[in-house]
Amino acid sequence: MFDMDWSPDEKTETMLWHMAIQNAIEYSGKAAPGSVIGRLMSVRQDLRQHGKILSPIIAEKVAQANSLASEKGLEYLRGILTSEAPELLEERKKQVKREGLPELKNAQKGNVVLRFAPNPNGPLSFGHARGITINGEYAKEYDGELILRFDDTDTTVKPPLLEAYDAIEKEAEWLLGYKPHRIVIASDRMAEYYRHVDLMLDGEFGYVCQCSADDFREFRVGKTNCPCRNNNVESNKELWAKMLDGTFQPGDCVVRVKTDMTLKNPALRDWPALRIQDTITNPHPRKEIASKYRVWPLLDFQSAVEDFLQGVTHIIRGKDLMDSTRKQTLLYQHFGWKYPETMYWGRVKVHEWGGFSTSQMRKDIESGKFTGWSDPRLPTIAGLSNTGIQAAALRNFWKELGVTQKDISVPLATLYSHNIKIIDDNAPRISFVRNPVELMLVGVDDKEINVPSHPNNQHLGVRKINIESKTIFVEQEDLQYNQLRLKEFGDFEINDNMATFVAKERTDKRKIVHWTSKDCCSDAKLVCVLDGELTSIEGKIEANGFTNGTPVQLERIGYGIISNSNIITFTHD
Ligand SMILES: [Zn+2]
């Protein structure tokens, strides 16, 4: 983000011009620089590092394309692309066709129930955003309901984290743009799960198995029934009572769903539904639950029963969970229930983020490696929103990837380009001057300079910059040039910390730099992640009345978000 001397070659310039035209055609003569930048960065990742240099160039080309559109019409623009870059016309056609999520199978409007069911072992991460946004979009599209369900019945391997419940509820609402229609906490629903165990034992499609894990593995591999499979109803009920009353210890026995030990897929053979967990030593983190239960449902059983009880009609899940669907379908058949329609998606990997698991992040936060779940280095929802990524950008990102079983690998730039599309048209421009050096203005009579807050959006008004003291700040690096154009101000000659006015209009190709006035700026810090490290850059920020959380564009640096009156967090180029 700091190379100021790069400039685009002729071929790139031409491409920028064509993309501006393409955008103007698409938006009926109202091309937006943010949208062009977004598309450019997703097709030319090599240009990402030059975003701040490209931004003003693109803004200029977009303005040219828009005025050409209003003077000569869209057909004229189409004509240019037809002869110079026909592939850009084709590309748009293809993308338009692909938009939107595939239809839900057997869905009736007003009669659709979906769920997003995280384990609250930490707040939501980037990957969770897919589950919540896709299910949430479908619920919206079909006038259906979205359930937020906390699958919190594993107290040993991935134990729930108390603060995650509230965090997830808030994050889900932020991501969706609405409150989930229902909230269900599995650990509040234990009586229901137990009731279904009774039904299973009575119906003789469930049994208490006292085999050791090793022994059962042998039965499973050998496709033979374990001896417990022949328990009659009475003995199963006796054993179940002993699971509940504390006679049995963890590992002594489990409740299994009777399927068929000769099924081709070993995972489906008499799969375990409930087990004993030691909640005396390891109480559930919810105080009202704590050590109240000893027998806990495993995820496949709990999720299956709850989906039925809540009337879930459609399940969208990772293709790695196909076995869950198969197991649960067998259980549904026993109960005589109809299994929800299911759709699957493949994995999505973001190049820049290796393997961040919730459990690992939790460990690293506890050890102090990260400042918390909202650390800007973490791919958590809290971390992303903290750096200025908008909920709508995350929604659009996941919607565009859609529901496909293909594994996809994407660069972070794709998310950034969605974010730019959301924020660019309304992000006010302000100056942040790094390594500030004072310059005295000479030959300037004005007491105030009016600078538009946004190059295209007049609704954002102007910044009135007081220059009564005739002292401004520019970045030290910019002083290597003797001739500078102060952005939106004029051309100047620079000599011994004096800037002598030359002309208001642009007289030549001298370097355009940003600046701020000593009369209306304050000390501030720009927090950013550089090579995986949190870095803080000191500088002068132009006075502004923006509230915390306002996305802004820092002149020549990139997008940021106001974190508080003197801290800005860098979002992306
Ligand atoms: Zn057994």
Coordinates of C-alpha atoms and ligand atoms in Angstrom, one line a residue:
M1 CA 0.0 0.0 0.0
F2 CA 3.0 2.4 0.0
D3 CA 4.4 2.4 -3.5
M4 CA 3.5 5.8 -4.8
D5 CA 5.6 5.9 -8.0
W6 CA 4.0 3.2 -10.0
S7 CA 1.8 4.1 -12.9
P8 CA -0.3 2.0 -15.3
D9 CA 1.1 1.1 -18.7
E10 CA -0.7 1.9 -21.9
K11 CA -2.4 -1.5 -22.1
T12 CA -3.7 -1.3 -18.6
E13 CA -5.0 2.3 -19.2
T14 CA -6.9 1.0 -22.2
M15 CA -8.4 -1.8 -20.2
L16 CA -9.5 0.7 -17.5
W17 CA -11.2 2.7 -20.2
H18 CA -13.0 -0.3 -21.5
M19 CA -14.1 -1.4 -18.1
A20 CA -15.4 2.1 -17.4
I21 CA -17.5 1.9 -20.6
Q22 CA -18.6 -1.6 -19.7
N23 CA -19.8 -0.3 -16.3
A24 CA -21.6 2.7 -17.9
I25 CA -23.5 0.4 -20.2
E26 CA -24.4 -1.9 -17.4
Y27 CA -25.7 0.9 -15.2
S28 CA -27.4 3.0 -17.9
G29 CA -24.8 5.7 -18.1
K30 CA -24.2 5.9 -14.4
A31 CA -21.0 3.9 -14.0
A32 CA -19.6 3.9 -10.4
P33 CA -15.8 3.9 -9.8
G34 CA -16.2 1.5 -6.9
S35 CA -17.8 -1.0 -9.1
V36 CA -15.1 -0.7 -11.8
I37 CA -12.4 -1.0 -9.2
G38 CA -14.1 -4.1 -7.7
R39 CA -14.3 -5.8 -11.0
L40 CA -10.8 -4.8 -12.0
M41 CA -9.3 -6.1 -8.7
S42 CA -11.0 -9.5 -9.2
V43 CA -9.6 -10.0 -12.7
R44 CA -6.2 -8.3 -12.2
Q45 CA -5.0 -9.2 -8.8
D46 CA -1.6 -7.9 -9.7
L47 CA -3.0 -4.4 -9.6
R48 CA -4.4 -4.7 -6.1
Q49 CA -1.3 -3.1 -4.5
H50 CA -1.7 0.0 -6.7
G51 CA -5.3 0.6 -5.8
K52 CA -4.7 4.1 -4.5
I53 CA -3.0 5.2 -7.7
L54 CA -5.6 3.6 -9.9
S55 CA -8.6 5.0 -8.0
P56 CA -8.3 8.6 -9.3
I57 CA -7.5 7.4 -12.8
I58 CA -10.5 5.1 -12.8
A59 CA -12.7 7.9 -11.3
E60 CA -11.6 10.1 -14.3
K61 CA -12.3 7.4 -16.9
V62 CA -15.7 6.7 -15.3
A63 CA -16.6 10.3 -15.5
Q64 CA -15.6 10.4 -19.1
A65 CA -17.6 7.3 -19.9
N66 CA -20.7 8.7 -18.1
S67 CA -20.5 12.0 -20.0
L68 CA -20.0 10.2 -23.3
A69 CA -23.1 8.1 -22.4
S70 CA -25.2 11.2 -21.8
E71 CA -23.9 13.0 -24.9
K72 CA -24.0 10.1 -27.4
G73 CA -26.0 7.4 -25.8
L74 CA -25.4 3.8 -24.6
E75 CA -25.5 2.4 -28.2
Y76 CA -22.4 4.5 -29.0
L77 CA -20.6 3.0 -26.0
R78 CA -21.7 -0.5 -27.1
G79 CA -20.2 0.3 -30.4
I80 CA -16.8 1.1 -28.9
L81 CA -16.7 -2.2 -27.0
T82 CA -18.0 -4.1 -30.0
S83 CA -15.0 -3.0 -32.1
E84 CA -12.3 -2.7 -29.3
A85 CA -13.2 -5.2 -26.6
P86 CA -16.2 -7.4 -27.5
E87 CA -15.3 -9.9 -24.8
L88 CA -16.5 -7.4 -22.2
L89 CA -19.9 -7.3 -23.7
E90 CA -20.1 -11.1 -23.7
E91 CA -18.8 -11.3 -20.1
R92 CA -21.6 -9.2 -18.8
K93 CA -24.2 -11.4 -20.5
K94 CA -22.8 -14.5 -18.8
Q95 CA -22.7 -12.9 -15.4
V96 CA -26.2 -11.6 -15.5
K97 CA -27.4 -15.1 -16.3
R98 CA -25.7 -16.6 -13.3
E99 CA -27.1 -14.2 -10.7
G100 CA -29.3 -15.3 -7.9
L101 CA -29.5 -18.5 -5.9
P102 CA -30.9 -21.7 -7.4
E103 CA -34.6 -22.5 -6.6
L104 CA -35.4 -24.5 -3.5
K105 CA -36.9 -27.9 -4.4
N106 CA -40.5 -28.5 -3.5
A107 CA -40.8 -25.1 -1.8
Q108 CA -44.1 -23.3 -1.3
K109 CA -43.9 -19.6 -0.7
G110 CA -44.9 -18.9 2.9
N111 CA -44.3 -22.4 3.9
V112 CA -40.5 -22.7 4.1
V113 CA -38.5 -23.2 7.3
L114 CA -34.7 -23.1 7.3
R115 CA -32.2 -23.2 10.0
F116 CA -28.7 -22.1 10.8
A117 CA -27.3 -24.2 13.6
P118 CA -23.8 -23.3 14.8
N119 CA -22.0 -24.8 17.8
P120 CA -21.5 -21.8 20.1
N121 CA -17.9 -22.8 20.9
G122 CA -16.9 -19.3 19.7
P123 CA -18.4 -16.3 17.9
L124 CA -19.1 -16.6 14.2
S125 CA -16.4 -16.9 11.6
F126 CA -16.3 -16.0 8.0
G127 CA -17.3 -19.6 7.0
H128 CA -20.4 -19.4 9.2
A129 CA -21.5 -16.3 7.3
R130 CA -22.3 -18.6 4.4
G131 CA -24.8 -20.7 6.4
I132 CA -26.5 -17.7 7.8
T133 CA -26.6 -15.6 4.7
I134 CA -27.7 -18.3 2.3
N135 CA -30.4 -19.7 4.6
G136 CA -31.4 -16.1 5.4
E137 CA -31.7 -15.1 1.8
Y138 CA -33.9 -18.2 1.0
A139 CA -36.1 -17.4 4.1
K140 CA -36.5 -13.9 2.7
E141 CA -37.2 -15.0 -0.9
Y142 CA -39.8 -17.6 0.1
D143 CA -41.5 -15.6 2.9
G144 CA -40.3 -18.3 5.2
E145 CA -38.8 -18.5 8.6
L146 CA -35.2 -18.8 9.7
I147 CA -34.3 -20.5 12.9
L148 CA -31.1 -19.7 14.7
R149 CA -30.3 -22.9 16.6
F150 CA -27.5 -23.4 19.1
D151 CA -26.3 -27.0 18.9
D152 CA -24.6 -26.9 22.2
T153 CA -24.8 -30.5 23.5
D154 CA -21.1 -31.4 23.2
T155 CA -19.5 -30.5 26.5
T156 CA -16.2 -32.4 26.0
V157 CA -14.6 -32.0 22.6
K158 CA -15.9 -28.6 21.5
P159 CA -17.5 -27.2 24.6
P160 CA -19.8 -24.2 24.2
L161 CA -18.5 -20.7 25.2
L162 CA -20.9 -18.7 27.3
E163 CA -20.3 -15.3 25.7
A164 CA -20.7 -16.8 22.2
Y165 CA -24.5 -17.2 22.5
D166 CA -25.1 -13.4 22.7
A167 CA -22.3 -12.6 20.3
I168 CA -23.8 -15.1 17.7
E169 CA -27.3 -13.7 18.1
K170 CA -26.0 -10.2 17.4
E171 CA -23.7 -11.2 14.6
A172 CA -26.5 -13.2 12.9
E173 CA -28.8 -10.2 13.0
W174 CA -26.1 -8.0 11.6
L175 CA -25.4 -10.4 8.8
L176 CA -29.0 -11.0 7.9
G177 CA -30.3 -7.4 8.3
Y178 CA -33.1 -8.9 10.3
K179 CA -33.7 -10.8 13.5
P180 CA -33.9 -14.6 13.1
H181 CA -37.6 -15.6 13.4
R182 CA -36.9 -18.2 16.1
I183 CA -34.1 -19.0 18.4
V184 CA -33.7 -22.5 19.8
I185 CA -31.1 -23.6 22.3
A186 CA -30.6 -27.4 22.2
S187 CA -29.5 -27.6 25.8
D188 CA -33.0 -26.3 26.7
R189 CA -34.6 -29.1 24.8
M190 CA -33.2 -32.1 26.5
A191 CA -36.6 -33.4 27.7
E192 CA -37.7 -33.6 24.1
Y193 CA -34.6 -35.6 23.1
Y194 CA -35.1 -38.0 26.0
R195 CA -38.8 -38.4 25.1
H196 CA -37.7 -39.5 21.6
V197 CA -35.3 -42.1 23.2
D198 CA -38.4 -43.6 24.9
L199 CA -40.2 -43.7 21.6
M200 CA -37.1 -45.4 20.0
L201 CA -36.9 -48.0 22.7
D202 CA -40.6 -48.7 22.7
G203 CA -40.6 -48.9 18.9
E204 CA -37.6 -51.2 19.1
F205 CA -35.5 -49.2 16.7
G206 CA -33.1 -48.0 19.4
Y207 CA -31.1 -49.9 22.0
V208 CA -28.6 -49.3 24.8
C209 CA -25.3 -50.7 23.8
Q210 CA -22.7 -51.6 26.4
C211 CA -20.0 -52.7 24.1
S212 CA -16.6 -50.9 24.4
A213 CA -15.7 -48.6 21.5
D214 CA -13.1 -51.1 20.3
D215 CA -15.5 -54.0 20.4
F216 CA -18.2 -52.2 18.5
R217 CA -15.7 -51.1 15.9
E218 CA -15.0 -54.8 15.2
F219 CA -18.7 -55.6 14.9
R220 CA -19.1 -52.7 12.5
V221 CA -16.1 -53.7 10.4
G222 CA -17.3 -57.3 10.5
K223 CA -20.9 -56.4 9.6
T224 CA -22.2 -58.4 12.6
N225 CA -24.7 -57.4 15.2
C226 CA -23.5 -56.7 18.7
P227 CA -25.0 -58.7 21.5
C228 CA -26.9 -55.7 22.9
R229 CA -28.9 -55.4 19.7
N230 CA -31.1 -58.3 21.0
N231 CA -32.1 -56.6 24.2
N232 CA -35.8 -56.6 24.8
V233 CA -37.7 -53.4 25.5
E234 CA -37.7 -54.0 29.3
S235 CA -34.0 -54.4 29.5
N236 CA -33.3 -51.5 27.3
K237 CA -35.5 -49.3 29.5
E238 CA -33.7 -50.5 32.6
L239 CA -30.3 -49.7 31.1
W240 CA -31.6 -46.3 29.9
A241 CA -32.7 -45.5 33.4
K242 CA -29.3 -46.4 34.7
M243 CA -27.7 -44.1 32.1
L244 CA -29.9 -41.3 33.5
D245 CA -29.5 -42.0 37.2
G246 CA -25.7 -42.1 37.3
T247 CA -25.2 -45.8 37.6
F248 CA -23.2 -45.8 34.3
Q249 CA -20.1 -43.7 33.7
P250 CA -19.0 -42.0 30.5
G251 CA -17.9 -44.7 28.0
D252 CA -19.9 -47.5 29.7
C253 CA -22.7 -47.4 27.2
V254 CA -24.5 -45.4 24.4
V255 CA -27.9 -45.4 22.8
R256 CA -27.8 -46.6 19.2
V257 CA -30.2 -46.2 16.3
K258 CA -30.9 -49.6 14.8
T259 CA -30.2 -49.5 11.1
D260 CA -28.6 -52.5 9.5
M261 CA -25.1 -53.8 10.3
T262 CA -24.6 -54.9 6.7
L263 CA -25.2 -51.5 5.1
K264 CA -22.5 -50.6 2.6
N265 CA -21.5 -47.4 4.3
P266 CA -20.0 -48.3 7.7
A267 CA -20.8 -44.9 9.2
L268 CA -24.5 -45.7 8.9
R269 CA -24.3 -49.0 10.8
D270 CA -26.2 -48.7 14.1
W271 CA -25.0 -45.2 14.7
P272 CA -24.7 -43.7 18.2
A273 CA -27.4 -41.3 19.2
L274 CA -26.7 -40.4 22.9
R275 CA -23.8 -40.8 25.2
I276 CA -22.8 -40.0 28.8
Q277 CA -20.7 -36.9 29.4
D278 CA -19.0 -36.0 32.7
T279 CA -20.7 -32.7 33.5
I280 CA -19.7 -32.9 37.2
T281 CA -16.0 -32.2 36.3
N282 CA -16.9 -30.3 33.1
P283 CA -20.2 -28.6 33.7
H284 CA -22.1 -27.0 30.8
P285 CA -21.2 -23.3 30.7
R286 CA -24.9 -22.2 30.9
K287 CA -25.6 -21.9 34.6
E288 CA -29.1 -23.2 34.4
I289 CA -27.8 -26.4 32.7
A290 CA -24.4 -26.9 34.4
S291 CA -24.5 -30.4 35.8
K292 CA -28.2 -31.1 35.3
Y293 CA -27.8 -33.7 32.6
R294 CA -25.5 -36.7 32.3
V295 CA -26.8 -38.1 29.1
W296 CA -26.4 -36.0 26.0
P297 CA -27.5 -36.4 22.4
L298 CA -24.9 -36.5 19.7
L299 CA -25.2 -34.0 16.9
D300 CA -26.8 -36.2 14.3
F301 CA -29.6 -37.3 16.7
Q302 CA -30.2 -33.9 18.3
S303 CA -30.2 -32.1 15.0
A304 CA -32.5 -34.7 13.3
V305 CA -35.1 -34.6 16.1
E306 CA -35.0 -30.8 16.4
D307 CA -35.4 -30.3 12.6
F308 CA -38.5 -32.4 12.8
L309 CA -39.9 -30.6 15.9
Q310 CA -39.3 -27.2 14.4
G311 CA -40.9 -28.2 11.1
V312 CA -37.7 -27.5 9.1
T313 CA -38.5 -28.0 5.4
H314 CA -35.1 -27.4 3.8
I315 CA -31.5 -28.1 5.0
I316 CA -28.5 -26.5 3.2
R317 CA -25.2 -28.0 4.5
G318 CA -21.7 -28.9 3.5
K319 CA -21.3 -31.9 1.3
D320 CA -19.0 -33.3 4.0
L321 CA -22.3 -33.8 5.9
M322 CA -23.9 -36.2 3.4
D323 CA -23.5 -39.0 5.8
S324 CA -25.4 -37.0 8.4
T325 CA -28.3 -36.8 5.9
R326 CA -28.1 -40.6 5.3
K327 CA -28.1 -41.4 9.0
Q328 CA -30.9 -39.0 9.8
T329 CA -33.0 -40.2 7.0
L330 CA -32.8 -43.7 8.4
L331 CA -34.0 -42.3 11.8
Y332 CA -36.8 -40.4 10.1
Q333 CA -37.9 -43.6 8.4
H334 CA -38.2 -45.3 11.9
F335 CA -40.3 -42.4 13.2
G336 CA -42.4 -42.2 10.0
W337 CA -41.3 -38.6 9.3
K338 CA -40.5 -37.0 6.0
Y339 CA -36.9 -35.8 5.8
P340 CA -36.4 -32.2 4.7
E341 CA -35.2 -31.3 1.2
T342 CA -31.4 -31.0 1.3
M343 CA -28.9 -29.1 -0.7
Y344 CA -25.1 -29.2 -0.4
W345 CA -22.2 -26.9 -1.0
G346 CA -18.5 -27.6 -1.4
R347 CA -15.7 -26.0 0.6
V348 CA -14.7 -22.4 0.0
K349 CA -11.1 -21.5 0.8
V350 CA -9.8 -17.9 0.9
H351 CA -6.1 -17.9 -0.2
E352 CA -4.9 -15.5 2.4
W353 CA -6.5 -17.3 5.3
G354 CA -5.0 -20.7 6.0
G355 CA -6.6 -23.0 8.4
F356 CA -8.3 -21.0 11.1
S357 CA -10.5 -23.2 13.3
T358 CA -12.7 -21.8 16.0
S359 CA -11.0 -24.1 18.5
Q360 CA -7.5 -22.9 17.5
M361 CA -8.6 -19.2 17.5
R362 CA -10.0 -19.7 21.0
K363 CA -6.7 -21.1 22.2
D364 CA -4.7 -18.3 20.6
I365 CA -7.0 -15.6 22.1
E366 CA -6.7 -17.2 25.5
S367 CA -2.9 -17.3 25.2
G368 CA -2.8 -13.6 24.2
K369 CA -1.6 -14.1 20.6
F370 CA -4.7 -12.2 19.4
T371 CA -6.5 -9.3 21.2
G372 CA -9.9 -11.0 21.1
W373 CA -12.5 -12.3 18.7
S374 CA -12.6 -8.9 17.0
D375 CA -8.9 -8.8 16.3
P376 CA -8.5 -7.4 12.8
R377 CA -6.2 -10.3 11.9
L378 CA -8.9 -12.9 12.5
P379 CA -11.4 -14.1 9.9
T380 CA -14.2 -13.8 12.3
I381 CA -17.3 -11.8 11.8
A382 CA -16.3 -9.5 14.6
G383 CA -12.8 -9.1 13.1
L384 CA -14.1 -8.3 9.7
S385 CA -16.8 -5.9 10.8
N386 CA -14.1 -4.2 13.0
T387 CA -12.1 -3.5 9.9
G388 CA -15.0 -2.1 7.9
I389 CA -16.3 -5.1 5.9
Q390 CA -20.0 -4.5 5.5
A391 CA -22.7 -7.2 6.1
A392 CA -24.1 -6.6 2.7
A393 CA -20.7 -7.3 1.2
L394 CA -20.5 -10.7 3.0
R395 CA -24.1 -11.5 1.8
N396 CA -23.2 -10.6 -1.8
F397 CA -20.0 -12.6 -1.6
W398 CA -21.7 -15.8 -0.5
K399 CA -24.7 -15.2 -2.8
E400 CA -22.5 -14.9 -5.8
L401 CA -20.7 -18.2 -4.9
G402 CA -24.1 -19.7 -4.6
V403 CA -24.9 -23.3 -3.7
T404 CA -22.6 -25.5 -5.6
Q405 CA -20.9 -28.7 -4.6
K406 CA -17.7 -27.6 -6.3
D407 CA -14.8 -26.7 -4.0
I408 CA -13.8 -23.1 -4.6
S409 CA -10.7 -21.2 -3.8
V410 CA -11.0 -17.4 -3.9
P411 CA -8.7 -14.5 -3.1
L412 CA -9.6 -12.0 -0.4
A413 CA -9.8 -9.4 -3.2
T414 CA -13.1 -10.9 -4.2
L415 CA -14.6 -10.0 -0.8
Y416 CA -12.9 -6.6 -1.0
S417 CA -14.4 -5.9 -4.4
H418 CA -17.9 -6.7 -3.0
N419 CA -17.2 -4.4 -0.1
I420 CA -16.1 -1.6 -2.4
K421 CA -19.3 -1.9 -4.4
I422 CA -21.2 -1.4 -1.1
I423 CA -19.3 1.5 0.4
D424 CA -17.6 3.4 -2.5
D425 CA -20.6 5.5 -3.5
N426 CA -21.2 6.8 0.0
A427 CA -17.7 6.7 1.6
P428 CA -16.6 10.3 2.2
R429 CA -13.1 11.1 1.2
I430 CA -10.8 12.5 3.9
S431 CA -7.1 13.1 4.2
F432 CA -4.8 11.2 6.5
V433 CA -1.3 12.4 6.2
R434 CA 1.4 10.0 7.3
N435 CA 4.8 11.3 8.4
P436 CA 3.4 14.8 8.3
V437 CA 5.7 17.8 7.4
E438 CA 4.6 21.4 7.7
L439 CA 4.5 23.6 4.6
M440 CA 3.8 27.4 4.7
L441 CA 1.5 28.5 1.9
V442 CA 2.7 31.5 0.0
G443 CA 0.6 33.5 -2.4
V444 CA -2.7 32.2 -1.2
D445 CA -5.4 34.7 -0.2
D446 CA -8.2 32.2 0.5
K447 CA -9.2 31.5 4.1
E448 CA -11.1 28.4 3.2
I449 CA -10.9 25.8 0.5
N450 CA -14.0 23.9 -0.5
V451 CA -13.4 20.3 -1.4
P452 CA -16.1 17.9 -2.5
S453 CA -16.6 15.0 0.0
H454 CA -17.0 12.6 -2.9
P455 CA -15.9 12.8 -6.6
N456 CA -19.3 11.6 -7.9
N457 CA -21.8 11.8 -5.0
Q458 CA -22.8 15.4 -4.6
H459 CA -25.2 14.5 -1.8
L460 CA -22.2 14.1 0.5
G461 CA -21.6 17.9 0.2
V462 CA -18.3 19.7 0.5
R463 CA -15.5 19.8 3.1
K464 CA -14.8 23.4 4.1
I465 CA -11.1 23.4 4.9
N466 CA -9.9 26.4 7.0
I467 CA -6.5 27.6 5.9
E468 CA -6.3 30.8 7.9
S469 CA -2.9 30.0 9.4
K470 CA -1.6 29.2 5.9
T471 CA 0.1 26.1 7.3
I472 CA -0.6 22.7 5.9
F473 CA 0.7 19.1 6.3
V474 CA 1.9 16.9 3.5
E475 CA 3.6 13.5 3.6
Q476 CA 7.3 13.7 3.9
E477 CA 7.9 11.4 0.9
D478 CA 6.0 13.8 -1.3
L479 CA 8.6 16.5 -0.6
Q480 CA 11.1 14.8 -3.0
Y481 CA 9.3 16.7 -5.7
N482 CA 9.7 20.4 -6.2
Q483 CA 6.5 20.8 -8.0
L484 CA 3.3 19.4 -6.5
R485 CA -0.4 19.7 -7.1
L486 CA -2.3 19.8 -3.8
K487 CA -5.4 17.9 -4.5
E488 CA -8.5 20.0 -5.1
F489 CA -6.5 23.1 -4.3
G490 CA -3.9 24.1 -6.9
D491 CA -0.4 23.7 -8.4
F492 CA 2.5 24.7 -6.2
E493 CA 6.2 25.1 -6.2
I494 CA 7.9 23.6 -3.2
N495 CA 11.0 25.2 -1.6
D496 CA 12.3 25.1 1.9
N497 CA 9.1 24.1 3.5
M498 CA 7.3 26.8 1.6
A499 CA 4.6 26.1 -1.0
T500 CA 4.2 28.9 -3.5
F501 CA 1.0 29.1 -5.3
V502 CA 1.2 28.7 -9.1
A503 CA -2.3 28.2 -10.4
K504 CA -5.7 26.9 -9.5
E505 CA -6.0 24.8 -12.7
R506 CA -3.8 21.9 -13.5
T507 CA -0.9 23.3 -15.6
D508 CA 1.1 20.2 -16.2
K509 CA 1.5 16.6 -15.2
R510 CA 3.0 17.2 -11.8
K511 CA 2.3 14.8 -9.0
I512 CA -1.1 15.1 -7.2
V513 CA -0.8 14.8 -3.5
H514 CA -3.2 14.9 -0.6
W515 CA -2.7 17.4 2.3
T516 CA -4.5 18.6 5.4
S517 CA -4.6 22.0 7.0
K518 CA -3.1 22.7 10.4
D519 CA -6.2 24.6 11.3
C520 CA -8.5 21.6 11.1
C521 CA -6.7 18.4 11.8
S522 CA -5.6 16.3 14.7
D523 CA -3.2 13.5 15.6
A524 CA -4.5 10.1 14.7
K525 CA -3.5 6.5 14.2
L526 CA -4.2 4.3 11.3
V527 CA -4.4 0.7 12.4
C528 CA -3.7 -1.9 9.8
V529 CA -2.6 -5.5 9.3
L530 CA 0.7 -5.7 7.4
D531 CA 2.1 -9.2 6.7
G532 CA -0.1 -10.7 9.4
E533 CA 1.1 -8.2 12.0
L534 CA -1.0 -5.4 13.6
T535 CA 0.7 -2.1 12.8
S536 CA -0.2 1.4 13.8
I537 CA 0.8 4.4 11.6
E538 CA 0.8 7.9 13.2
G539 CA -0.4 10.9 11.2
K540 CA -2.7 13.9 11.0
I541 CA -6.4 13.3 10.2
E542 CA -8.6 15.9 8.7
A543 CA -11.2 17.2 11.1
N544 CA -14.5 15.3 10.6
G545 CA -17.6 14.7 12.5
F546 CA -18.0 11.1 11.5
T547 CA -19.4 8.7 14.0
N548 CA -17.7 5.4 14.9
G549 CA -18.2 2.8 12.2
T550 CA -18.4 5.2 9.3
P551 CA -16.6 3.8 6.2
V552 CA -14.3 6.5 4.6
Q553 CA -11.9 6.6 1.8
L554 CA -8.5 7.9 2.9
E555 CA -7.1 9.9 0.0
R556 CA -4.3 7.9 -1.8
I557 CA -4.3 5.2 0.9
G558 CA -7.5 3.2 0.6
Y559 CA -10.7 2.5 2.5
G560 CA -10.9 2.6 6.3
I561 CA -13.4 2.8 9.1
I562 CA -13.6 5.4 11.8
S563 CA -13.0 3.3 15.0
N564 CA -13.0 6.3 17.3
S565 CA -12.1 10.0 17.1
N566 CA -8.4 9.4 16.7
I567 CA -8.2 5.8 15.4
I568 CA -9.0 4.7 11.9
T569 CA -8.8 1.0 11.0
F570 CA -7.6 0.2 7.5
T571 CA -10.1 -1.9 5.5
H572 CA -8.5 -2.5 2.1
D573 CA -7.1 -0.7 -0.9
Ligands
ZN1 ZN -23.3 -53.5 22.0

